[in-house]
mmCIF file of C-alpha atoms in Angstrom:
data_model
loop_
_atom_site.group_PDB
_atom_site.id
_atom_site.type_symbol
_atom_site.label_atom_id
_atom_site.label_comp_id
_atom_site.label_asym_id
_atom_site.label_seq_id
_atom_site.Cartn_x
_atom_site.Cartn_y
_atom_site.Cartn_z
ATOM 1 C CA MET B 1030 114.764 83.119 112.512
ATOM 2 C CA SER B 1031 117.375 84.002 115.097
ATOM 3 C CA ARG B 1032 116.477 85.723 118.339
ATOM 4 C CA LYS B 1033 118.521 88.789 117.334
ATOM 5 C CA VAL B 1034 116.725 89.151 113.998
ATOM 6 C CA GLU B 1035 113.380 88.698 115.723
ATOM 7 C CA GLN B 1036 114.240 91.408 118.283
ATOM 8 C CA GLY B 1037 115.293 93.706 115.453
ATOM 9 C CA GLU B 1038 111.946 93.224 113.722
ATOM 10 C CA VAL B 1039 110.073 93.907 116.968
ATOM 11 C CA THR B 1040 112.098 97.094 117.519
ATOM 12 C CA ARG B 1041 111.552 98.258 113.935
ATOM 13 C CA ALA B 1042 107.809 97.588 114.219
ATOM 14 C CA ALA B 1043 107.645 99.522 117.512
ATOM 15 C CA LEU B 1044 109.366 102.486 115.862
ATOM 16 C CA VAL B 1045 107.026 102.414 112.866
ATOM 17 C CA ASP B 1046 103.937 102.097 115.093
ATOM 18 C CA ALA B 1047 105.090 105.001 117.260
ATOM 19 C CA ALA B 1048 105.868 107.077 114.176
ATOM 20 C CA VAL B 1049 102.457 106.380 112.620
ATOM 21 C CA ALA B 1050 100.729 107.426 115.853
ATOM 22 C CA LEU B 1051 102.776 110.605 116.303
ATOM 23 C CA PHE B 1052 102.697 111.643 112.652
ATOM 24 C CA THR B 1053 98.916 111.207 112.798
ATOM 25 C CA GLU B 1054 98.601 113.286 115.987
ATOM 26 C CA LYS B 1055 101.127 116.026 115.248
ATOM 27 C CA GLY B 1056 102.263 115.810 111.647
ATOM 28 C CA TYR B 1057 105.742 115.241 110.297
ATOM 29 C CA ALA B 1058 107.236 118.657 111.023
ATOM 30 C CA ASP B 1059 106.003 118.786 114.620
ATOM 31 C CA THR B 1060 107.137 115.272 115.541
ATOM 32 C CA SER B 1061 110.664 114.843 116.859
ATOM 33 C CA THR B 1062 112.709 111.676 116.714
ATOM 34 C CA ALA B 1063 113.088 111.968 120.494
ATOM 35 C CA GLU B 1064 109.298 111.652 120.852
ATOM 36 C CA ILE B 1065 109.233 108.655 118.555
ATOM 37 C CA VAL B 1066 111.993 106.914 120.518
ATOM 38 C CA ARG B 1067 110.166 107.613 123.805
ATOM 39 C CA ARG B 1068 106.842 106.362 122.455
ATOM 40 C CA ALA B 1069 108.467 103.207 121.035
ATOM 41 C CA ASP B 1070 110.405 102.702 124.271
ATOM 42 C CA VAL B 1071 113.682 102.127 122.442
ATOM 43 C CA THR B 1072 117.042 103.872 122.318
ATOM 44 C CA ARG B 1073 118.050 106.570 119.875
ATOM 45 C CA GLY B 1074 120.709 104.155 118.634
ATOM 46 C CA ALA B 1075 117.984 101.643 117.788
ATOM 47 C CA LEU B 1076 116.207 104.280 115.711
ATOM 48 C CA TYR B 1077 119.337 105.050 113.696
ATOM 49 C CA HIS B 1078 120.194 101.368 113.378
ATOM 50 C CA HIS B 1079 116.935 100.837 111.473
ATOM 51 C CA PHE B 1080 116.464 104.218 109.780
ATOM 52 C CA ALA B 1081 118.943 106.736 108.397
ATOM 53 C CA ASP B 1082 116.795 109.695 109.393
ATOM 54 C CA LYS B 1083 113.283 110.874 110.205
ATOM 55 C CA GLU B 1084 112.293 110.975 106.536
ATOM 56 C CA GLU B 1085 113.204 107.320 106.062
ATOM 57 C CA LEU B 1086 111.132 106.483 109.147
ATOM 58 C CA PHE B 1087 108.238 108.486 107.703
ATOM 59 C CA ARG B 1088 108.572 106.525 104.469
ATOM 60 C CA ALA B 1089 108.217 103.287 106.498
ATOM 61 C CA ALA B 1090 105.221 104.697 108.399
ATOM 62 C CA HIS B 1091 103.613 105.824 105.138
ATOM 63 C CA GLU B 1092 104.177 102.393 103.624
ATOM 64 C CA ALA B 1093 102.596 100.728 106.669
ATOM 65 C CA VAL B 1094 99.462 102.839 106.192
ATOM 66 C CA GLU B 1095 99.489 102.153 102.439
ATOM 67 C CA LYS B 1096 99.870 98.419 103.044
ATOM 68 C CA ASP B 1097 96.871 98.387 105.384
ATOM 69 C CA ILE B 1098 94.711 100.224 102.846
ATOM 70 C CA PHE B 1099 95.996 98.048 99.991
ATOM 71 C CA GLU B 1100 94.919 94.921 101.868
ATOM 72 C CA ARG B 1101 91.486 96.348 102.685
ATOM 73 C CA VAL B 1102 90.916 97.444 99.085
ATOM 74 C CA ARG B 1103 92.101 94.104 97.712
ATOM 75 C CA THR B 1104 89.942 92.159 100.166
ATOM 76 C CA ALA B 1105 86.853 94.265 99.377
ATOM 77 C CA ALA B 1106 87.395 93.793 95.640
ATOM 78 C CA GLU B 1107 87.864 90.025 96.031
ATOM 79 C CA LYS B 1108 84.678 89.686 98.094
ATOM 80 C CA ALA B 1109 82.537 91.735 95.705
ATOM 81 C CA GLU B 1110 79.828 89.927 93.810
ATOM 82 C CA GLY B 1111 79.742 90.438 90.082
ATOM 83 C CA GLY B 1112 82.317 91.241 87.473
ATOM 84 C CA GLY B 1113 85.328 93.466 87.262
ATOM 85 C CA VAL B 1114 83.357 96.719 87.405
ATOM 86 C CA GLU B 1115 81.707 95.698 90.681
ATOM 87 C CA ARG B 1116 85.071 94.622 92.122
ATOM 88 C CA LEU B 1117 86.568 97.969 91.133
ATOM 89 C CA LYS B 1118 83.682 99.839 92.767
ATOM 90 C CA ALA B 1119 84.044 97.779 95.965
ATOM 91 C CA GLY B 1120 87.749 98.625 96.109
ATOM 92 C CA VAL B 1121 87.000 102.307 95.546
ATOM 93 C CA ASP B 1122 84.454 102.244 98.371
ATOM 94 C CA ALA B 1123 86.964 100.596 100.712
ATOM 95 C CA PHE B 1124 89.499 103.311 99.872
ATOM 96 C CA LEU B 1125 86.990 106.117 100.466
ATOM 97 C CA ASP B 1126 85.967 104.551 103.786
ATOM 98 C CA SER B 1127 89.610 104.514 104.850
ATOM 99 C CA CYS B 1128 89.849 108.243 104.089
ATOM 100 C CA LEU B 1129 87.504 108.861 107.024
ATOM 101 C CA GLU B 1130 90.242 107.689 109.402
ATOM 102 C CA PRO B 1131 92.627 110.277 110.898
ATOM 103 C CA VAL B 1132 95.724 108.179 110.151
ATOM 104 C CA VAL B 1133 94.892 107.978 106.456
ATOM 105 C CA ARG B 1134 93.930 111.619 106.242
ATOM 106 C CA ARG B 1135 97.122 112.819 107.910
ATOM 107 C CA VAL B 1136 99.829 110.323 106.947
ATOM 108 C CA LEU B 1137 98.719 109.266 103.480
ATOM 109 C CA LEU B 1138 96.752 112.167 102.046
ATOM 110 C CA THR B 1139 98.264 115.241 103.682
ATOM 111 C CA GLU B 1140 101.786 114.553 104.891
ATOM 112 C CA GLY B 1141 102.756 111.906 102.330
ATOM 113 C CA PRO B 1142 102.866 114.156 99.259
ATOM 114 C CA LEU B 1143 104.570 116.924 101.256
ATOM 115 C CA VAL B 1144 107.305 114.751 102.740
ATOM 116 C CA LEU B 1145 107.803 112.207 99.968
ATOM 117 C CA GLY B 1146 106.935 114.390 96.974
ATOM 118 C CA TRP B 1147 104.346 114.031 94.236
ATOM 119 C CA GLU B 1148 106.788 112.232 91.946
ATOM 120 C CA ARG B 1149 106.234 109.117 94.039
ATOM 121 C CA SER B 1150 102.625 109.010 92.856
ATOM 122 C CA LEU B 1151 103.749 108.729 89.241
ATOM 123 C CA THR B 1152 105.240 105.250 89.542
ATOM 124 C CA PHE B 1153 103.798 101.818 90.142
ATOM 125 C CA ASP B 1154 106.868 100.410 91.889
ATOM 126 C CA ASN B 1155 105.561 100.397 95.476
ATOM 127 C CA PRO B 1156 104.098 96.918 96.027
ATOM 128 C CA TYR B 1157 101.347 98.313 98.283
ATOM 129 C CA CYS B 1158 100.166 101.301 96.286
ATOM 130 C CA SER B 1159 96.530 101.293 95.266
ATOM 131 C CA ARG B 1160 97.586 102.371 91.776
ATOM 132 C CA ARG B 1161 98.792 98.796 91.192
ATOM 133 C CA LEU B 1162 95.288 97.523 91.924
ATOM 134 C CA LEU B 1163 93.811 100.145 89.607
ATOM 135 C CA ARG B 1164 96.229 99.191 86.836
ATOM 136 C CA ALA B 1165 95.264 95.522 87.209
ATOM 137 C CA ALA B 1166 91.553 96.378 87.167
ATOM 138 C CA VAL B 1167 91.903 98.575 84.086
ATOM 139 C CA GLY B 1168 93.911 95.857 82.353
ATOM 140 C CA GLU B 1169 91.152 93.346 83.084
ATOM 141 C CA LEU B 1170 88.340 95.680 82.034
ATOM 142 C CA ARG B 1171 90.063 96.948 78.902
ATOM 143 C CA PRO B 1172 92.122 94.043 77.615
ATOM 144 C CA GLY B 1173 94.527 94.889 74.839
ATOM 145 C CA GLU B 1174 94.857 98.535 75.914
ATOM 146 C CA GLU B 1175 97.748 100.060 77.845
ATOM 147 C CA PRO B 1176 96.334 100.251 81.410
ATOM 148 C CA GLU B 1177 98.704 102.804 82.959
ATOM 149 C CA PRO B 1178 97.288 106.059 81.525
ATOM 150 C CA LEU B 1179 93.736 105.306 82.643
ATOM 151 C CA ALA B 1180 94.993 103.940 85.989
ATOM 152 C CA HIS B 1181 96.788 107.267 86.584
ATOM 153 C CA LEU B 1182 93.634 109.218 85.744
ATOM 154 C CA LEU B 1183 91.473 107.045 87.985
ATOM 155 C CA TYR B 1184 94.015 107.345 90.790
ATOM 156 C CA GLY B 1185 93.891 111.132 90.468
ATOM 157 C CA ALA B 1186 90.096 111.084 90.725
ATOM 158 C CA LEU B 1187 90.246 108.641 93.648
ATOM 159 C CA LEU B 1188 92.843 110.711 95.478
ATOM 160 C CA GLN B 1189 90.857 113.916 94.980
ATOM 161 C CA ALA B 1190 87.691 112.193 96.211
ATOM 162 C CA GLY B 1191 89.661 110.917 99.205
ATOM 163 C CA LEU B 1192 90.816 114.443 100.028
ATOM 164 C CA VAL B 1193 87.230 115.718 99.836
ATOM 165 C CA VAL B 1194 86.005 112.890 102.094
ATOM 166 C CA ALA B 1195 88.859 113.458 104.541
ATOM 167 C CA ALA B 1196 88.003 117.150 104.775
ATOM 168 C CA ASP B 1197 84.237 116.624 105.072
ATOM 169 C CA ARG B 1198 82.955 113.181 106.053
ATOM 170 C CA GLU B 1199 79.425 114.244 105.079
ATOM 171 C CA ARG B 1200 80.596 114.131 101.443
ATOM 172 C CA ARG B 1201 81.495 110.408 101.588
ATOM 173 C CA ALA B 1202 78.254 109.172 100.009
ATOM 174 C CA VAL B 1203 78.182 111.702 97.176
ATOM 175 C CA MET B 1204 81.851 111.111 96.335
ATOM 176 C CA GLY B 1205 81.230 107.361 96.283
ATOM 177 C CA ARG B 1206 78.251 107.751 93.952
ATOM 178 C CA SER B 1207 80.203 110.096 91.694
ATOM 179 C CA LEU B 1208 83.118 107.683 91.385
ATOM 180 C CA SER B 1209 80.688 104.833 90.740
ATOM 181 C CA ASP B 1210 79.122 106.865 87.911
ATOM 182 C CA LEU B 1211 82.581 107.623 86.507
ATOM 183 C CA ILE B 1212 83.496 103.933 86.538
ATOM 184 C CA ASP B 1213 80.222 103.049 84.809
ATOM 185 C CA THR B 1214 80.902 105.656 82.123
ATOM 186 C CA LEU B 1215 84.442 104.414 81.533
ATOM 187 C CA PHE B 1216 83.815 100.700 81.521
ATOM 188 C CA GLU B 1217 80.199 100.022 80.664
ATOM 189 C CA GLY B 1218 79.599 102.748 78.134
#
């Protein structure tokens, strides 16, 4: 990799990191590109070299948060003892635990749907969306059936549980148990 490409990647990463931090602290609407540039310690030109506008930068920040959660969920599912149901439950627990974090609450759960739109949650094209993991799990647990409809329904339940947990951390345990019961009903019944 050339030095110039490497510098570009470092600059882009600094912008995304600064954006994630500021969007978490202040939200999308109350964060200016000038603040992001200052926090990243780069020029305004560097920002617009990598991103067309603030929304595109938010999309990159959102994806960075999604990627982190995706990896945690995948790792938890892979480490789980037992079959597919237990792996699914472990992934769900990892997701709910992440919803306790301010960055997930603000960037993924609150600002994401507002800035990027709900339509984005209807597709499985983002390589780091948790819906892809749900679709794979459903496909494994219900072979021969079309996995997408049930994956969408589970994602809706997971997202709603995440919103409840993000709003009231004391509800984490009960939401986890409720999702576990739902999974048992769907896949072991």
